Coordinates of C-alpha atoms in Angstrom, one line a residue:
M299 CA -14.1 12.1 -35.8
S300 CA -11.9 12.6 -32.9
T301 CA -10.4 15.6 -31.6
E302 CA -7.2 14.1 -31.2
H303 CA -5.4 12.0 -33.9
H304 CA -4.5 9.0 -31.8
S305 CA -5.4 5.3 -32.9
D306 CA -8.2 3.5 -31.4
E307 CA -5.9 0.9 -30.0
R308 CA -3.7 1.6 -26.8
T309 CA -0.7 1.4 -29.0
M310 CA 3.2 1.9 -28.2
T311 CA 3.3 5.0 -29.9
M312 CA 0.7 6.9 -27.9
N313 CA 2.1 6.3 -24.7
Y314 CA 5.8 6.8 -26.1
D315 CA 4.5 10.3 -26.9
D316 CA 2.8 10.8 -23.5
E317 CA 6.0 9.5 -21.9
L318 CA 8.7 11.8 -23.8
V319 CA 7.8 15.0 -25.7
H320 CA 4.3 15.7 -27.3
S321 CA 4.6 18.3 -29.9
H322 CA 2.2 19.7 -32.6
S323 CA -1.0 21.9 -31.7
H324 CA -1.5 20.2 -28.2
S325 CA 2.0 20.7 -26.6
H326 CA 0.4 22.9 -24.0
S327 CA -2.1 20.5 -23.0
H328 CA -0.1 17.7 -22.6
G329 CA 2.4 19.4 -20.6
H330 CA -0.3 20.3 -17.9
S331 CA -2.0 17.0 -18.3
H332 CA 1.5 15.2 -18.0
S333 CA 2.0 17.1 -14.6
H334 CA -1.3 15.8 -13.2
G335 CA -0.7 12.3 -14.5
H336 CA 2.7 11.8 -12.9
S337 CA 3.4 14.1 -10.2
H338 CA 1.4 12.0 -7.7
S339 CA 3.8 8.8 -8.1
H340 CA 7.0 10.0 -8.4
G341 CA 8.8 12.0 -5.6
H342 CA 11.1 11.9 -2.4
D343 CA 8.9 9.4 -1.0
H344 CA 9.4 7.0 -4.1
S345 CA 13.2 7.8 -3.9
H346 CA 13.3 6.6 -0.4
V347 CA 11.5 3.3 -0.8
I348 CA 14.0 2.5 -3.9
T349 CA 16.9 3.2 -1.7
T350 CA 15.4 0.9 1.5
L351 CA 14.5 -1.9 -1.0
N352 CA 18.1 -1.6 -2.5
R353 CA 19.4 -2.0 0.7
A354 CA 17.1 -4.7 1.9
F355 CA 17.9 -7.0 -1.3
V356 CA 21.4 -6.6 -1.0
I357 CA 21.2 -7.8 2.5
G358 CA 18.9 -10.8 1.9
I359 CA 21.0 -12.0 -0.4
A360 CA 24.2 -11.7 1.3
L361 CA 22.8 -13.2 4.4
N362 CA 21.3 -16.3 2.7
I363 CA 24.4 -16.9 0.6
A364 CA 26.0 -17.2 4.0
Y365 CA 23.3 -19.6 5.1
V366 CA 23.3 -21.8 2.1
L367 CA 27.2 -22.3 2.7
A368 CA 26.5 -23.0 6.2
E369 CA 23.9 -25.8 5.6
A370 CA 25.9 -27.3 2.9
I371 CA 29.2 -27.3 5.0
F372 CA 27.2 -28.8 8.1
G373 CA 25.2 -31.5 5.9
L374 CA 28.7 -32.7 4.5
C375 CA 30.2 -33.0 8.0
Y376 CA 27.4 -34.7 9.3
H377 CA 26.4 -36.6 6.4
S378 CA 22.7 -35.1 6.4
L379 CA 20.9 -35.3 3.2
G380 CA 18.3 -33.1 4.5
L381 CA 20.6 -30.3 5.2
L382 CA 22.0 -30.7 1.7
S383 CA 18.4 -30.7 0.2
D384 CA 17.6 -27.5 2.3
A385 CA 20.8 -25.8 1.3
G386 CA 19.7 -26.5 -2.5
H387 CA 16.3 -25.2 -1.8
N388 CA 17.7 -22.0 0.0
L389 CA 19.9 -21.4 -3.2
S390 CA 17.0 -21.4 -5.3
D391 CA 15.5 -18.6 -3.0
V392 CA 18.9 -16.8 -3.1
V393 CA 18.1 -17.0 -7.0
S394 CA 14.7 -15.6 -6.4
L395 CA 16.0 -12.6 -4.4
V396 CA 18.6 -11.7 -7.4
L397 CA 15.8 -12.0 -9.9
A398 CA 13.6 -9.9 -7.8
L399 CA 16.4 -7.1 -7.6
I400 CA 17.1 -7.4 -11.3
A401 CA 13.2 -6.7 -11.7
F402 CA 13.3 -3.8 -9.2
K403 CA 16.2 -2.3 -11.1
L404 CA 14.4 -2.7 -14.6
S405 CA 11.3 -1.1 -13.1
G406 CA 13.1 2.2 -13.6
S407 CA 14.4 1.8 -17.2
L408 CA 13.8 4.5 -19.6
A409 CA 11.6 4.3 -22.7
N410 CA 13.7 4.3 -26.2
R411 CA 12.6 3.8 -29.7
K412 CA 12.3 0.0 -29.8
Y413 CA 10.9 -0.3 -26.4
T414 CA 8.9 2.4 -25.7
Y415 CA 8.1 1.5 -22.1
G416 CA 11.6 0.8 -21.5
Y417 CA 11.9 -3.0 -19.9
K418 CA 9.2 -2.2 -17.2
K419 CA 7.3 -5.3 -18.5
S420 CA 10.2 -7.6 -17.6
T421 CA 9.2 -7.1 -13.8
I422 CA 5.7 -8.9 -14.6
L423 CA 7.7 -11.9 -16.1
I424 CA 9.9 -12.1 -13.1
S425 CA 7.2 -12.0 -10.8
L426 CA 5.5 -14.7 -12.6
L427 CA 8.7 -16.6 -12.6
N428 CA 9.4 -16.2 -8.7
A429 CA 5.7 -17.5 -8.2
L430 CA 6.5 -20.6 -10.3
I431 CA 9.9 -21.2 -8.4
L432 CA 7.6 -20.9 -5.1
G433 CA 5.5 -23.7 -6.6
V434 CA 8.5 -26.0 -7.7
A435 CA 9.7 -25.5 -4.1
V436 CA 6.3 -26.7 -2.8
I437 CA 6.3 -29.5 -5.2
F438 CA 9.7 -30.4 -3.5
I439 CA 8.9 -30.2 -0.1
I440 CA 5.7 -32.5 -0.5
V441 CA 7.5 -35.1 -2.4
E442 CA 10.3 -35.2 0.1
S443 CA 7.8 -35.4 2.8
V444 CA 5.9 -38.2 1.4
R445 CA 9.2 -40.2 0.7
K446 CA 10.1 -39.7 4.3
L447 CA 6.6 -40.7 5.4
I448 CA 7.1 -44.2 3.4
T449 CA 10.3 -44.7 4.3
P450 CA 11.3 -43.0 7.6
Q451 CA 14.9 -41.8 8.1
E452 CA 17.0 -41.4 11.2
V453 CA 17.5 -37.7 11.7
Q454 CA 20.1 -35.9 13.6
G455 CA 18.0 -34.0 15.7
Q456 CA 20.2 -31.8 17.9
V457 CA 22.1 -30.7 14.8
I458 CA 19.7 -30.0 12.6
S459 CA 17.8 -28.1 15.2
I460 CA 20.5 -25.8 15.6
V461 CA 21.3 -25.1 11.8
A462 CA 17.2 -24.6 11.4
A463 CA 17.2 -22.2 14.4
I464 CA 20.0 -20.1 12.2
G465 CA 17.8 -20.4 9.4
V466 CA 14.8 -19.0 11.7
V467 CA 16.8 -15.9 12.4
I468 CA 18.2 -15.0 9.0
N469 CA 15.3 -16.1 7.0
G470 CA 12.8 -14.0 9.5
F471 CA 14.9 -11.0 9.3
T472 CA 15.0 -11.2 5.6
A473 CA 11.2 -11.3 5.5
W474 CA 10.8 -8.6 7.7
L475 CA 12.9 -6.5 5.4
F476 CA 10.2 -6.9 2.6
M477 CA 7.2 -6.6 5.1
K478 CA 6.6 -3.2 4.9
D479 CA 6.5 -2.7 1.2
Q480 CA 5.2 -6.2 0.2
K481 CA 1.8 -4.9 -1.1
K482 CA 3.4 -2.1 -3.1
D483 CA 5.2 -4.6 -5.7
L484 CA 4.7 -8.0 -6.8
N485 CA 8.2 -8.6 -6.8
V486 CA 8.9 -7.5 -3.4
K487 CA 6.0 -9.7 -2.5
G488 CA 7.6 -12.7 -4.1
A489 CA 10.7 -12.0 -2.1
Y490 CA 8.6 -11.7 0.9
L491 CA 6.8 -14.9 0.6
H492 CA 10.0 -16.6 -0.4
M493 CA 11.6 -15.7 2.9
L494 CA 8.3 -16.2 4.8
A495 CA 8.2 -19.5 3.7
D496 CA 11.8 -20.6 4.4
T497 CA 11.2 -18.9 8.0
L498 CA 8.3 -21.4 8.3
V499 CA 10.5 -24.5 6.9
S500 CA 12.9 -23.8 9.5
V501 CA 10.5 -23.3 12.3
G502 CA 9.1 -26.6 11.4
V503 CA 12.5 -28.2 11.3
V504 CA 13.5 -26.7 14.8
I505 CA 10.1 -28.4 16.2
S506 CA 10.8 -31.7 14.4
G507 CA 14.4 -31.6 15.8
I508 CA 13.4 -31.4 19.2
V509 CA 10.7 -33.7 19.1
I510 CA 12.8 -36.1 17.5
Y511 CA 15.8 -35.8 19.9
F512 CA 13.6 -36.3 22.8
T513 CA 11.2 -39.2 21.5
G514 CA 12.8 -40.6 18.2
W515 CA 9.7 -40.1 16.4
Y516 CA 11.2 -39.6 13.1
I517 CA 7.6 -39.4 11.4
I518 CA 6.9 -35.9 12.9
D519 CA 9.6 -34.4 10.4
P520 CA 7.8 -35.4 7.3
L521 CA 4.4 -34.3 8.9
I522 CA 5.6 -31.1 9.5
G523 CA 6.7 -30.7 6.3
L524 CA 3.4 -31.5 4.7
V525 CA 1.6 -28.9 6.9
V526 CA 4.4 -26.1 6.0
A527 CA 3.7 -26.9 2.2
V528 CA -0.1 -26.4 2.8
V529 CA 0.6 -23.0 4.3
I530 CA 3.1 -22.1 1.7
I531 CA 0.3 -22.5 -1.2
V532 CA -2.3 -20.8 0.5
A533 CA 0.2 -17.8 0.9
S534 CA 1.6 -17.8 -2.4
W535 CA -1.9 -18.7 -4.4
E536 CA -2.4 -14.7 -4.5
L537 CA 1.0 -13.8 -6.1
L538 CA 0.7 -16.4 -8.8
H539 CA -2.7 -15.3 -9.6
D540 CA -1.9 -11.5 -9.7
S541 CA 1.4 -12.4 -11.8
V542 CA -0.9 -14.3 -14.5
R543 CA -3.2 -11.6 -14.6
L544 CA -0.7 -8.7 -15.0
A545 CA 0.9 -11.1 -17.8
L546 CA -2.2 -11.4 -19.6
D547 CA -2.6 -7.7 -19.7
G548 CA -5.5 -7.9 -17.2
V549 CA -6.9 -4.9 -15.1
P550 CA -4.4 -4.6 -11.8
A551 CA -6.0 -6.2 -8.6
Q552 CA -5.9 -2.9 -6.6
L553 CA -8.2 -1.0 -9.5
D554 CA -11.9 -2.2 -10.4
F555 CA -12.8 -1.4 -13.7
D556 CA -16.4 0.0 -12.9
H557 CA -15.0 2.0 -10.3
V558 CA -12.7 3.8 -12.7
K559 CA -15.3 4.3 -15.4
E560 CA -18.1 5.3 -12.9
A561 CA -15.4 8.0 -11.6
M562 CA -14.7 9.5 -15.0
M563 CA -18.6 9.6 -16.0
G564 CA -19.4 11.2 -12.8
H565 CA -17.0 14.2 -13.8
E566 CA -18.9 17.1 -14.6
G567 CA -18.8 17.6 -18.6
V568 CA -18.3 14.1 -19.5
R569 CA -21.4 12.2 -21.0
E570 CA -20.1 8.9 -21.6
V571 CA -16.6 6.9 -21.4
H572 CA -16.1 3.8 -23.8
H573 CA -13.4 1.5 -25.2
L574 CA -11.9 1.6 -21.9
H575 CA -8.6 -0.4 -21.3
I576 CA -6.8 -0.7 -18.2
W577 CA -3.4 -2.8 -17.9
A578 CA 0.0 -2.9 -15.9
L579 CA 3.1 -1.1 -17.6
S580 CA 5.0 -3.0 -14.5
T581 CA 4.6 -4.2 -11.2
T582 CA 4.2 -0.7 -10.1
E583 CA 3.0 1.3 -12.7
N584 CA -0.6 1.1 -14.4
A585 CA -1.9 2.5 -17.8
M586 CA -5.1 3.4 -19.5
T587 CA -6.9 4.2 -22.7
A588 CA -10.2 5.4 -23.3
H589 CA -12.6 7.5 -25.4
V590 CA -14.5 10.4 -23.5
V591 CA -17.7 11.8 -24.9
V592 CA -18.1 15.3 -24.1
D593 CA -20.9 18.0 -24.9
N594 CA -18.4 20.7 -25.3
L595 CA -15.2 20.1 -27.1
S596 CA -13.7 23.8 -26.0
E597 CA -13.9 22.3 -22.7
M598 CA -11.5 19.3 -23.7
E599 CA -8.0 20.5 -22.2
H600 CA -9.3 21.5 -19.0
L601 CA -11.2 18.1 -18.5
K602 CA -8.2 16.1 -19.7
G603 CA -6.0 17.7 -17.0
E604 CA -8.7 17.2 -14.4
L605 CA -9.2 13.7 -15.5
K606 CA -5.6 12.6 -15.5
G607 CA -5.5 14.0 -11.8
K608 CA -8.3 11.9 -10.6
L609 CA -7.0 8.8 -12.5
A610 CA -3.4 9.6 -11.1
E611 CA -4.9 9.3 -7.6
M612 CA -6.3 5.9 -8.4
G613 CA -3.1 4.5 -9.3
I614 CA -3.0 5.0 -13.2
T615 CA -0.4 7.2 -14.0
H616 CA -0.2 6.7 -17.8
A617 CA -3.5 7.6 -19.7
T618 CA -4.5 8.3 -22.9
L619 CA -7.6 9.9 -23.5
E620 CA -9.5 10.6 -26.8
F621 CA -12.1 12.9 -26.8
E622 CA -15.6 12.7 -29.0
T623 CA -18.7 14.4 -29.3
P624 CA -21.9 12.7 -29.5
D625 CA -22.7 12.9 -32.9
S626 CA -18.8 12.0 -33.8
E627 CA -18.8 8.9 -31.4
C628 CA -17.8 5.6 -33.3
S629 CA -20.4 3.2 -32.8
G630 CA -18.9 -0.4 -33.0
E631 CA -15.8 0.5 -35.2
C632 CA -13.2 1.4 -32.7
K633 CA -11.8 -0.8 -30.1

């Protein structure tokens, strides 16, 4: 029989209690452990990051909307299907930036009685959607490149190179805005990869435009397009893989299941750790439930605080621990 009346499953109620107010006889212990579990991840630095990224998203969206309009205008004026198509592609990236910004806002949503984690999980769904949009963009580039290989089209090299050069500056600058924080959040990484992909495409267009202008080799345009598509696939594969993993409640990529378990079992007073579950609440927050077997239940409250502090340092800020003694340990019945 466990010493805390939590269920064996990682239910919403357990985490809702940890997130809001835990009363009953363990109120003092939860207050202590809560401070250990959360103080490492929420502070001035986090607020500074939020402000910086908000600004980055707003600037990126504004610049890319302006560039889409410029491409559309030049495409219509010079009857360039290529520029009009690229304007459509860049418009999809603007949508991706808007989605990433929405996800970023939702990551700070508060818990309520219907959504006990708030809307944090939506950040994972949006990162998956952005990965799929990036995949569709790659397919579009490949299809267009193959079509141009089969049926070469005359390209106005000078005009296209000038417009694409503007794209290199705008997309490159936007990618730079997200570069520093792209490893901290999948949606920021998605925005970074979208802008990096557009920068590579624009560089390819500049090169092809210059070569075509001086040589008339129109085939260089689709060939560079295929090379860029391969580069984007390689760069975006990790984003898609991590997004699917989190959507399926898999262990976040930055955490190692065995390492977490060993770190807990290596703590003095802990005899065994089992029924361990680790998953992501959002693209930036991780949660865990576990049964902890100890010899001395009188040390439970002290151990709980220390274990939650150790888990927070590893990136697990929401931990629900159920303590047991060896003789009361459930054998195969709890999951």
